Coordinates of C-alpha atoms in Angstrom, one line a residue:
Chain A
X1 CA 6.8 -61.6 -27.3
X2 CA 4.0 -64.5 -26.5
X3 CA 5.8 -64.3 -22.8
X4 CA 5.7 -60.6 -22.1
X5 CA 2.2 -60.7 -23.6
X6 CA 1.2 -62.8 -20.8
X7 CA 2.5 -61.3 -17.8
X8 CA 4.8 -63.3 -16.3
X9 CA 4.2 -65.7 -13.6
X10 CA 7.0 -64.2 -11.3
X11 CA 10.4 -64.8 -10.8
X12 CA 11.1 -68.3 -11.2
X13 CA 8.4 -68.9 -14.0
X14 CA 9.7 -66.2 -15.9
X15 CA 13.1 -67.4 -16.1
X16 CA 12.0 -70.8 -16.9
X17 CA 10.8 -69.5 -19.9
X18 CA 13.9 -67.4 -20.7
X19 CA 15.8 -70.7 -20.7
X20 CA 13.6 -72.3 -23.5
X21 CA 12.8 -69.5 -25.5
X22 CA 15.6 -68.2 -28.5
X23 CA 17.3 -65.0 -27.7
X24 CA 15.7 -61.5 -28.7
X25 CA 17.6 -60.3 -32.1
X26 CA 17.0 -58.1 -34.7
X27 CA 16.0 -61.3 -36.2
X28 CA 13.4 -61.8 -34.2
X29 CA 12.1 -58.0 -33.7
X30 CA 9.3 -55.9 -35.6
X31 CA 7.1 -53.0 -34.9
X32 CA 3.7 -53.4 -34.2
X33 CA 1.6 -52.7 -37.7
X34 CA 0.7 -49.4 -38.5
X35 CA 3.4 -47.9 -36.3
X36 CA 6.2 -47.2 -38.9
X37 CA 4.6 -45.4 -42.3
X38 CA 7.3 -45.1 -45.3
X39 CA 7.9 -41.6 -46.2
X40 CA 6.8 -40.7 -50.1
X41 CA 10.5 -40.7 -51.8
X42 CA 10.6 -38.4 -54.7
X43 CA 11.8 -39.2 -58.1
X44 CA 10.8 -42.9 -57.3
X45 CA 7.8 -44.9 -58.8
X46 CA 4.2 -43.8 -60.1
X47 CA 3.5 -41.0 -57.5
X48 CA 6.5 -39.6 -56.5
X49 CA 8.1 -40.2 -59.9
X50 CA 7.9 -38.2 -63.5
X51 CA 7.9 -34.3 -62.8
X52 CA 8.8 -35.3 -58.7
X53 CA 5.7 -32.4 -57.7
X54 CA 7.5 -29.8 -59.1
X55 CA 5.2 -28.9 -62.1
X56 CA 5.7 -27.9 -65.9
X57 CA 8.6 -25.9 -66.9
X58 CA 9.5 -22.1 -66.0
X59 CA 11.1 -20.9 -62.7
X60 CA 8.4 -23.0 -60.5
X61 CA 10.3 -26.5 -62.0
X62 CA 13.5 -25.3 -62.5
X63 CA 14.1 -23.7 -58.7
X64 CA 14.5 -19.9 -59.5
X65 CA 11.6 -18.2 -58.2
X66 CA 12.0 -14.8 -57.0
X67 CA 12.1 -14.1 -52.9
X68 CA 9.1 -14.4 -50.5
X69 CA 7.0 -11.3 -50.9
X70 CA 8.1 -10.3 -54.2
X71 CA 5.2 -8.9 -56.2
X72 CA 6.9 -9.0 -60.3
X73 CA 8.3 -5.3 -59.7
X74 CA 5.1 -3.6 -58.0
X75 CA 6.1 -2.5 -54.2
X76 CA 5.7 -5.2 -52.4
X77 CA 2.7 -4.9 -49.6
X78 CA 5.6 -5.2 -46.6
X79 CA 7.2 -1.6 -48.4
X80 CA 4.4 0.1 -49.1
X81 CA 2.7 0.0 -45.7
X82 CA 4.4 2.5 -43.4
X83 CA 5.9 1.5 -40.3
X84 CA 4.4 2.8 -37.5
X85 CA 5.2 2.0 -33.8
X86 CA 1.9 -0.8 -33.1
X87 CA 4.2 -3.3 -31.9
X88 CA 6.8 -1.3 -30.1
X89 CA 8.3 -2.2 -27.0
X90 CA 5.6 -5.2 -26.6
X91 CA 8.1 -7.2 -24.7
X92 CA 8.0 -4.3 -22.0
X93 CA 4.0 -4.0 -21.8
X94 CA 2.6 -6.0 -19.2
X95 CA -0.4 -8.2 -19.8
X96 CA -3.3 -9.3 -18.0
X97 CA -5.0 -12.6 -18.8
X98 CA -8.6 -12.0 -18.9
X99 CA -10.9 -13.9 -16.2
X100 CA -14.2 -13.4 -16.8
X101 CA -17.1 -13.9 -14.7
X102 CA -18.8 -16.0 -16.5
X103 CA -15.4 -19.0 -16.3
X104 CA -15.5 -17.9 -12.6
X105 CA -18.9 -19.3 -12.0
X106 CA -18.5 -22.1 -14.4
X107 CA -15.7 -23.2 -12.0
X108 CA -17.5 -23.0 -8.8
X109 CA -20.4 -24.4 -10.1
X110 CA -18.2 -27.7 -11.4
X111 CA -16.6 -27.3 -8.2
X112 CA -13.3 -26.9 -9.5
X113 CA -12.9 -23.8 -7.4
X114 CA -14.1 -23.8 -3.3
X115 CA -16.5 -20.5 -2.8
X116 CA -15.9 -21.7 0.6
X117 CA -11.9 -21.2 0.7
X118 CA -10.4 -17.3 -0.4
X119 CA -9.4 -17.6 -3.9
X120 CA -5.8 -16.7 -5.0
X121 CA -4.7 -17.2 -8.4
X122 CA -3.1 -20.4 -7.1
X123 CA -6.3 -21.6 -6.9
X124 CA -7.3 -20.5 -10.3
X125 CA -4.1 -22.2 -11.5
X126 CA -4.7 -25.5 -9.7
X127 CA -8.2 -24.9 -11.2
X128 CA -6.7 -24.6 -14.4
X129 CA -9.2 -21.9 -14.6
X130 CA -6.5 -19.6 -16.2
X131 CA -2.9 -20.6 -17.4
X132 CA -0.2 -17.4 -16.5
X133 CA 3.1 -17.7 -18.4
X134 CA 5.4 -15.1 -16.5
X135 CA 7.8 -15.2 -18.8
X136 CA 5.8 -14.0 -21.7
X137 CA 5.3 -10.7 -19.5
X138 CA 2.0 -12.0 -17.8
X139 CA 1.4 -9.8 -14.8
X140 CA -1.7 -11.8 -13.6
X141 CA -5.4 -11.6 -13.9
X142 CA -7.6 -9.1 -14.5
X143 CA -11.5 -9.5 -13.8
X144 CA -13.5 -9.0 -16.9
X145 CA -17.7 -8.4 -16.9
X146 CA -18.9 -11.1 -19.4
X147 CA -21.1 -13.2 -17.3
X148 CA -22.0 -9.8 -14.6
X149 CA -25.7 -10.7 -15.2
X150 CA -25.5 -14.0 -13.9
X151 CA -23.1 -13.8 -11.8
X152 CA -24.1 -15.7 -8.7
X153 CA -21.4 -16.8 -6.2
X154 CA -20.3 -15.5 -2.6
X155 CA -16.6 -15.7 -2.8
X156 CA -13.2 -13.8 -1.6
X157 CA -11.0 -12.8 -4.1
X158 CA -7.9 -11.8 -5.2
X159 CA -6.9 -10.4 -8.6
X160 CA -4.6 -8.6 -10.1
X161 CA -7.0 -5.8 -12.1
X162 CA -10.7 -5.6 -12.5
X163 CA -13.3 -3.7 -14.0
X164 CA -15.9 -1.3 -12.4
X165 CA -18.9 -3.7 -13.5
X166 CA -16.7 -6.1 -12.2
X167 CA -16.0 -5.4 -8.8
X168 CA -20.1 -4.4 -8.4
X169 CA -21.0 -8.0 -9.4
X170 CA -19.0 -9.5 -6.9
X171 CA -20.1 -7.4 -4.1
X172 CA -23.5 -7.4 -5.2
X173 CA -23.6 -10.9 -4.4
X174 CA -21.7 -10.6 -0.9
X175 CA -18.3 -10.9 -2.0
X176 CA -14.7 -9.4 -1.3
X177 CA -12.7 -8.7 -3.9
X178 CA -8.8 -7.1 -3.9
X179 CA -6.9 -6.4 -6.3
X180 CA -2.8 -6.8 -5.4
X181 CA 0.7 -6.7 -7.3
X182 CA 2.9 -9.6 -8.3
X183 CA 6.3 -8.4 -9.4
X184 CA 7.4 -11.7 -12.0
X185 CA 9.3 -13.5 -9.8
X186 CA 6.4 -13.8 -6.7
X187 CA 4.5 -14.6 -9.8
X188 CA 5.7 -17.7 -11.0
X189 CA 5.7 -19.2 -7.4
X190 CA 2.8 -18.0 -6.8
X191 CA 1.8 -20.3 -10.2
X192 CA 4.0 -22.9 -9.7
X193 CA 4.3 -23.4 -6.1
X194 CA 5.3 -27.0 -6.1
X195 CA 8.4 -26.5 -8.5
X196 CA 9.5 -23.4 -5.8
X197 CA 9.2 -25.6 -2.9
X198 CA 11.4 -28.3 -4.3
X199 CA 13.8 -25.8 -5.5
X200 CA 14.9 -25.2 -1.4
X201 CA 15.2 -21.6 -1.7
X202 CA 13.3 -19.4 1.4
X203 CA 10.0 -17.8 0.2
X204 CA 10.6 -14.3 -0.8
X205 CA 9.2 -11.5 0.2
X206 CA 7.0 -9.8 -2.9
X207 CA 7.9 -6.8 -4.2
X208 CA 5.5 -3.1 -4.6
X209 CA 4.3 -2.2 -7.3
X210 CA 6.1 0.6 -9.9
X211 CA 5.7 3.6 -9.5
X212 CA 2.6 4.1 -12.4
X213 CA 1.0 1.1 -10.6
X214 CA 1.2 2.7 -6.8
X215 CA -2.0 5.1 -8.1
X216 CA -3.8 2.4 -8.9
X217 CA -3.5 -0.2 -5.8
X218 CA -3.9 2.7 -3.1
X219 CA -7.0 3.7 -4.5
X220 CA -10.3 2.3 -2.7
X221 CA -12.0 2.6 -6.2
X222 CA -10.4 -0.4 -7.7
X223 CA -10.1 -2.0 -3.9
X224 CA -5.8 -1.9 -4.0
X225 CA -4.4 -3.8 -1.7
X226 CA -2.7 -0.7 -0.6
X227 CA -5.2 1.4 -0.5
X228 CA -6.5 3.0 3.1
X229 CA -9.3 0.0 4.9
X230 CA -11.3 3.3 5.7
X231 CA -12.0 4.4 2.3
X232 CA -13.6 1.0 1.2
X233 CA -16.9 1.1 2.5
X234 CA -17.3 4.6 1.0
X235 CA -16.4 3.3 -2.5
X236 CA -19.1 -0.2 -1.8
X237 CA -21.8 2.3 -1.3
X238 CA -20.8 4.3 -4.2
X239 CA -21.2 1.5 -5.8
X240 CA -24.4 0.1 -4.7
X241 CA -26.0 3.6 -4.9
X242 CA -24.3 3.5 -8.8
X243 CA -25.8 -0.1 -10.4
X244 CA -28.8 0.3 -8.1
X245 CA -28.6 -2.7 -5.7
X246 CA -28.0 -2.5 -1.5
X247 CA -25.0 -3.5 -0.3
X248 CA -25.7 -6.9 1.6
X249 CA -23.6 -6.8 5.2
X250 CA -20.7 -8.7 5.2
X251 CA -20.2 -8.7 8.7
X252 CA -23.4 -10.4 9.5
X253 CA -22.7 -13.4 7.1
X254 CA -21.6 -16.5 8.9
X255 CA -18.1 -16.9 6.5
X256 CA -17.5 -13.9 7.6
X257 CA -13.9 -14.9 9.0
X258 CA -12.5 -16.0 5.7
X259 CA -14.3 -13.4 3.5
X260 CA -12.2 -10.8 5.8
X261 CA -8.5 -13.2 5.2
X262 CA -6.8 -11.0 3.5
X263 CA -2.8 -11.6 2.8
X264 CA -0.1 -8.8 4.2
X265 CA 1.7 -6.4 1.3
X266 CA 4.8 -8.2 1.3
X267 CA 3.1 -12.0 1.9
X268 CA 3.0 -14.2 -1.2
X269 CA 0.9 -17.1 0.2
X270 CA -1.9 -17.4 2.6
X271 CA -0.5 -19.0 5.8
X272 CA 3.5 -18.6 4.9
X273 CA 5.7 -15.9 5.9
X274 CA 8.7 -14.5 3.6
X275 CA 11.8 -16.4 4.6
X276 CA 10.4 -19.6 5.5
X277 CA 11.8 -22.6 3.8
X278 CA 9.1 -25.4 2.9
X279 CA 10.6 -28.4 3.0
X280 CA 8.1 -31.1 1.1
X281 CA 10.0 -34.4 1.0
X282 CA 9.6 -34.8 5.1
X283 CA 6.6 -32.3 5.1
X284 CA 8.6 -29.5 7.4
X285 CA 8.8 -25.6 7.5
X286 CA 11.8 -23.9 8.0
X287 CA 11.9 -20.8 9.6
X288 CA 14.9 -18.6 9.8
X289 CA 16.0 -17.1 13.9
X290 CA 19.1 -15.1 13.0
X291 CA 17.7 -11.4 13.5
X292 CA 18.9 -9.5 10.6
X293 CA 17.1 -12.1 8.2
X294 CA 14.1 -11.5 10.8
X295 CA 14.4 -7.8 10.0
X296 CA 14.9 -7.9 6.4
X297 CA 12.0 -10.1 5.8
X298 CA 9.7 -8.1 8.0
X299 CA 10.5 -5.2 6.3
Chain B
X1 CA 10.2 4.8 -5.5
X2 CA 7.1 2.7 -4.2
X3 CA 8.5 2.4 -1.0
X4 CA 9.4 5.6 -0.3
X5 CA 5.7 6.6 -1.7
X6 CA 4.2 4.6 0.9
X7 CA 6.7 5.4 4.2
X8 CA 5.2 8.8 2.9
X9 CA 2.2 7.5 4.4
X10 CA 3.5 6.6 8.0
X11 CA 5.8 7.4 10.0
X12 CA 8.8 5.3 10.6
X13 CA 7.5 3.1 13.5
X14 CA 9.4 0.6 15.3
X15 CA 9.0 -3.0 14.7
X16 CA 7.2 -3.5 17.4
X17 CA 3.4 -4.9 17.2
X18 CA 1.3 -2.1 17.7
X19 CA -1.3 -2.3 20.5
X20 CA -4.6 -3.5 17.9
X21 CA -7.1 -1.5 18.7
X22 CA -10.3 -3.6 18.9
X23 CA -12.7 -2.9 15.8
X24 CA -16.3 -2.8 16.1
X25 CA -18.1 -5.1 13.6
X26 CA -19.3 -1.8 11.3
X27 CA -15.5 -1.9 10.5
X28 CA -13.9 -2.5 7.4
X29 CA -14.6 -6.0 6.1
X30 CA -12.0 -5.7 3.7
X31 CA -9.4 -5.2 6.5
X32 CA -7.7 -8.7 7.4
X33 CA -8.8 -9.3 11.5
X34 CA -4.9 -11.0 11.5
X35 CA -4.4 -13.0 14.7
X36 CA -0.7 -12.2 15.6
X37 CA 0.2 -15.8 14.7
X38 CA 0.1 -14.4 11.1
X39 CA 2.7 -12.2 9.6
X40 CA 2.9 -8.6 9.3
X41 CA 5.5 -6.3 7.7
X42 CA 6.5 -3.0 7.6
X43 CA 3.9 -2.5 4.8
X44 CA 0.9 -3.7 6.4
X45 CA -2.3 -2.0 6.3
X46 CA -2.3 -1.2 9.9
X47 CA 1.2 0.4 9.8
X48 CA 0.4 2.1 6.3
X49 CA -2.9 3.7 7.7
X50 CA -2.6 4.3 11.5
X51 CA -6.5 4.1 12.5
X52 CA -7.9 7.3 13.9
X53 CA -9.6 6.8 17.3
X54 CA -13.3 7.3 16.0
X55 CA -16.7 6.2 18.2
X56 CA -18.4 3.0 17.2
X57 CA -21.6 5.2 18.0
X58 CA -20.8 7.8 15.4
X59 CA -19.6 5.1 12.2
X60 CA -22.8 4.0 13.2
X61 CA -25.1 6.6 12.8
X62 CA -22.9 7.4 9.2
X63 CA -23.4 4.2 8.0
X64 CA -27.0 4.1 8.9
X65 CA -28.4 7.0 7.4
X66 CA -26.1 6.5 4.1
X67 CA -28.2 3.5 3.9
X68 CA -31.2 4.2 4.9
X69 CA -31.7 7.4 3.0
X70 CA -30.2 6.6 -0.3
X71 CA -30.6 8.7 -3.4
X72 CA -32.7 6.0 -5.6
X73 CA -34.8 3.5 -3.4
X74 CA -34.4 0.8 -5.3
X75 CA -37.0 -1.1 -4.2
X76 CA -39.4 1.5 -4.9
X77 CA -38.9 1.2 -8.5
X78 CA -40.2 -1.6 -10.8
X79 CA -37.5 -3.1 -12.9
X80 CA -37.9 -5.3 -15.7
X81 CA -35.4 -6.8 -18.6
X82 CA -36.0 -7.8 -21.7
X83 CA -34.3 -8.4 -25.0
X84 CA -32.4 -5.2 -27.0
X85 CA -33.1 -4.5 -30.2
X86 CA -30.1 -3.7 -33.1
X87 CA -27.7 -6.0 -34.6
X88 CA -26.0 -8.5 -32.6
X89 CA -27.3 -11.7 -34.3
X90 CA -28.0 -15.1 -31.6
X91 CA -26.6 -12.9 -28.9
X92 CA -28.9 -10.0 -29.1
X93 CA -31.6 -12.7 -29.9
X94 CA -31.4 -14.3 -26.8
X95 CA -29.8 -12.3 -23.6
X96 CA -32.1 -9.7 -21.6
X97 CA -30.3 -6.6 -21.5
X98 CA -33.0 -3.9 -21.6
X99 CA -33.3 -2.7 -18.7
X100 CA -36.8 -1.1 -18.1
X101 CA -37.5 1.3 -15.1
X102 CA -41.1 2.1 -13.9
X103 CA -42.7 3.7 -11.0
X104 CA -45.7 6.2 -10.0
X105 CA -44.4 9.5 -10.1
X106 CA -47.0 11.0 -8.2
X107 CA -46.5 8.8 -4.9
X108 CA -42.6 9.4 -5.3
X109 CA -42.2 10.5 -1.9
X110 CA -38.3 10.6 -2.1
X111 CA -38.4 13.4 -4.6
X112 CA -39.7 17.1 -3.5
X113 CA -43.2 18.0 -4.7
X114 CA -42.2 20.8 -6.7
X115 CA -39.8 19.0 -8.1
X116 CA -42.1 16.4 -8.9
X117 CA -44.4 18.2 -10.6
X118 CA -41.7 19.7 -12.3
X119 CA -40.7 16.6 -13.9
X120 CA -44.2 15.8 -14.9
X121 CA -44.2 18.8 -16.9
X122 CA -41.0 18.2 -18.7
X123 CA -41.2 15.0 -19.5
X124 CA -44.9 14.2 -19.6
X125 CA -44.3 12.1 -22.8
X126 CA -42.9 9.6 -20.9
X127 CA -45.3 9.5 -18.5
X128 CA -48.5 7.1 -19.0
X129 CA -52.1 6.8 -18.4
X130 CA -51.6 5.3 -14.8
X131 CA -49.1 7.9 -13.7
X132 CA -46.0 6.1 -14.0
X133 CA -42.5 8.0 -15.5
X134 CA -41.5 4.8 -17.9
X135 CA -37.6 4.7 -18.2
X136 CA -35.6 2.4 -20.3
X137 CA -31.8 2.1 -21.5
X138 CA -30.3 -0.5 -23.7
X139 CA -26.7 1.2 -23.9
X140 CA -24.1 -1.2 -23.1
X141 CA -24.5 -5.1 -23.2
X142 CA -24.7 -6.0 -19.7
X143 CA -28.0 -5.5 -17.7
X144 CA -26.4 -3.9 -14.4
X145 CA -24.9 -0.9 -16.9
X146 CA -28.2 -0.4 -18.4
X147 CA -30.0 -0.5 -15.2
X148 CA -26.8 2.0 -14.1
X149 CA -27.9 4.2 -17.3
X150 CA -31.5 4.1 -16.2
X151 CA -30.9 5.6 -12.3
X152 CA -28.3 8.4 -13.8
X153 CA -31.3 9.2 -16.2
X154 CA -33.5 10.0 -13.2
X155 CA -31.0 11.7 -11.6
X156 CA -30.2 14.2 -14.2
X157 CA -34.1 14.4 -14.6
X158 CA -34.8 15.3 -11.0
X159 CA -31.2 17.8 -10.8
X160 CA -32.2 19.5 -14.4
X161 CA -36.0 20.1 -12.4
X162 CA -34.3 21.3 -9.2
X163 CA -32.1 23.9 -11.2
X164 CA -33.8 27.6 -10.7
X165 CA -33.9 29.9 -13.5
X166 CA -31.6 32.4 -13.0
X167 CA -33.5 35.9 -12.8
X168 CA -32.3 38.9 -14.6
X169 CA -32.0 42.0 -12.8
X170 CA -33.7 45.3 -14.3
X171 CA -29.9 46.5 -14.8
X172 CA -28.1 43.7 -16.2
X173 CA -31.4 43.2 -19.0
X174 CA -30.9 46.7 -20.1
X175 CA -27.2 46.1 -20.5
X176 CA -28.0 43.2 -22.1
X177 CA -30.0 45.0 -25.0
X178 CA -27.8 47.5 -24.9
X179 CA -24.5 45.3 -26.1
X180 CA -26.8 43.4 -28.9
X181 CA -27.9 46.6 -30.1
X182 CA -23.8 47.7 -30.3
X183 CA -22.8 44.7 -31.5
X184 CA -25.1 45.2 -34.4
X185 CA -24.1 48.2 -35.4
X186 CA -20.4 47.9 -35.0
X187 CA -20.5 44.5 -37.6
X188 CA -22.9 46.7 -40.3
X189 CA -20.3 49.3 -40.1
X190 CA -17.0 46.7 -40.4
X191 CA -19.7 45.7 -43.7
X192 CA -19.8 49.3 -44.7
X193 CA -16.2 49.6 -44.7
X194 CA -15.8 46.3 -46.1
X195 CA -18.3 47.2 -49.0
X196 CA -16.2 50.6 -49.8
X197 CA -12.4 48.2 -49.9
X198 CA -14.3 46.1 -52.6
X199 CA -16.2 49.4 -54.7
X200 CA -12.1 51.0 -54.4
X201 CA -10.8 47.8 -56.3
X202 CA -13.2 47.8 -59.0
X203 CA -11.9 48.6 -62.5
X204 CA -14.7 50.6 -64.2
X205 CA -15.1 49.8 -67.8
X206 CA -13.7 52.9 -70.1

């Protein structure tokens, strides 16, 4: 123990030593102090002796109390309450972590998040702005308005729902903002890229959205992803002319090129292609030339 | 279903590249300018929404006078927050959400003058010594709603003093009299003949 404690000279040393010293046995082995604490044994000694913790007499010491939520004969409180459906189908509802403004600016302004880069929830994750669990149903983000009024960054991004109040602050401020669909699986890559990329498998392509979704990310209102470029400049001044503020130009602003990146329907990340395999070990892309897989991942 | 939904939208193109038409800078920001390094599918926005061959001249002028002649000149208008009143305890103590809207309602060029005067008519109580129509709205908990609140007050104020009264022709008065004056008499009589059901079911002492 004295020679681990010291390091070790290096090879030779250390061997010297192994020659002199007696040979590790139970005999000569014991956790450090502190790290083992007894367990309290009943029926044994002062405190867990006598009655053993199980009190004086009736059903409480002799083991025959009645079953949880038993109320002596009254209806219990889980048989008197109707059922009614609150928590039905849960497991098929999808859910949006909220995101709101307020963290968003927090994480710029600790620089957690680069203004200066588009921001995709894989940036958020990185961030560990937000933490999506796929499996539990997550669908993605959603943009919520606590922090509007102070709201103060220039930044693209992307979410998966936001609010009216929302989307205004962001623009206010000379932002982009888009909202775009994630079926589960494009999801957790999107998340987790690194555990993807190890995995080998091509980079799918991402699904649309279901059919009650397809209203929502067509319309320019809630600036969908699938909704018609034409319509969004209509909807900015709608809302400009709504919460009273003008509508700075994007097209003047000097970030202009990455405030306008915006990623392709059926693209998952920014700069990668359906299809391609990442290879991260010897830092090399993959990209498939056979023309049927060309088609189907175009398509 | 999604997919056929949105083919709806296009036609069935080839996957060729289409020729990219070159967009002015009033164009879409929100639009991706995608180099044709990057990748495109069958669902991208270009092939989704064929563009329509429209004058840079023309978006121009739209765009221009949209902004140049909006409703509301915001700027024109004095805004000031302060703190809400109401329950809320440290929060409602602390944040600014009141949203207060001032300005001189006689030098309100952007509204009409009749309509002006209008509005100083109908609502001269909020009106003060100095001339100025004194809005405020402390609805909702963020300042951008109330200030929201506040421009779809003036609004409403300056549609409700556009509305006309509508004028009643000669004719349609007298009609009007007419079917009050009927309607009258029609209920006393279904009272009358009410009154005589009740009198018939009456027992008389005897």
């Amino acid at each position: 123990m004295a020679a681990a404690s010291r390091g070790g000279g290096g090879g030779p040393k250390a061997l010297e030593l192994l020659r002199a010293l007696p040979r590790v046995s139970l005999v000569n082995l014991r956790p450090n102090p502190g790290a083992k604490k007894s367990e309290r044994r009943r029926g044994r000694g002062r405190h867990g002796g006598k009655k053993s913790g199980r009190g004086h007499k009736g059903q409480r010491q002799r083991g025959n109390r009645p079953r949880l939520g038993f109320e002596g004969g009254q209806t219990p409180f889980y048989l008197i309450i109707p059922k009614y459906g609150y928590n039905e189908g849960h497991s098929h509802r999808r859910q949006y972590h909220p995101l709101s403004l307020q963290k968003l600016q927090y994480l710029i302004d600790l620089g957690r998040v680069d203004p200066t880069q588009p921001i995709d929830l894989t940036q958020l994750t990185n961030a560990r702005g937000v933490t999506i669990q796929p499996l539990k149903r997550d669908y993605g983000v959603q943009l919520v308005e606590k922090g509007a009024d102070n709201f103060s960054a220039k930044v693209n991004i992307e979410v998966q729902m936001a609010s009216e109040l929302a989307i205004a602050a962001i623009e206010k401020n000379g932002g982009v903002i888009t909202t775009g669909f994630y079926d589960p699986r494009s999801l957790e890559i999107l998340c987790k890229p690194i555990p993807f990329f190890l995995r080998g498998q091509p980079i799918p392509k991402r699904m649309l959205p279901p059919e009650d979704l397809v209203r929502y990310y067509t319309d320019a209102k809630n600036r969908g992803y699938l909704a018609n470029p034409s319509n969004i400049p209509e909807a900015r001044l709608e809302l400009a002319k709504k919460y009273g503020y003008v509508l700075p130009d994007i097209s003047k602003d000097e970030l202009f090129q990455m405030l306008s990146t915006r990623k392709d329907p059926r693209q998952i990340f920014f700069g990668l292609a359906p299809g391609w395999v990442v290879n991260m070990s010897e830092k090399k892309i993959l990209k498939p030339t056979d023309e049927r897989l060309l088609r189907y991942y175009s398509s | 279903m999604a997919a056929r939904v949105l083919r709806g939208l296009c036609w069935a193109r080839p996957a060729l590249l289409p020729a990219r038409t070159p967009r002015g800078i009033l164009h879409r920001a929100a639009a991706g300018a995608a180099p044709s390094s990057e990748f495109r599918s069958q669902y991208a926005l270009d092939r989704l929404y064929p563009e329509q061959k429209r004058s840079d001249a023309e978006e121009g002028t739209q765009d221009g006078t949209k902004q140049t002649s909006p409703d509301i000149p915001v700027d024109r208008l004095s805004i000031s927050y302060c703190r809400s009143s109401g329950p809320g305890g440290q929060n409602v103590n602390k944040v600014n959400s009141k949203a207060e809207v001032r300005f001189h309602l006689a030098s309100a060029d952007w509204i009409a003058e009749d309509v002006r005067q209008k509005i100083a008519v109908m609502h001269k109580n909020k009106i003060n010594k100095s001339g100025e129509l004194i809005l405020n709205s402390e609805v909702s908990r963020y300042q951008m709603k109330n200030l929201a609140d506040c421009l779809e007050k003036i609004r409403n104020m300056i549609k409700e003093a556009t509305q006309k009264s509508s004028v009643v022709s000669k004719e349609n008065s007298q009609l009007l009299i007419a079917r009050v004056q009927k309607m009258n008499r029609e209920r006393l009589r279904q009272k009358k003949i009410n009154s005589t059901i009740k009198q018939s079911r009456r027992v008389d002492f005897d």
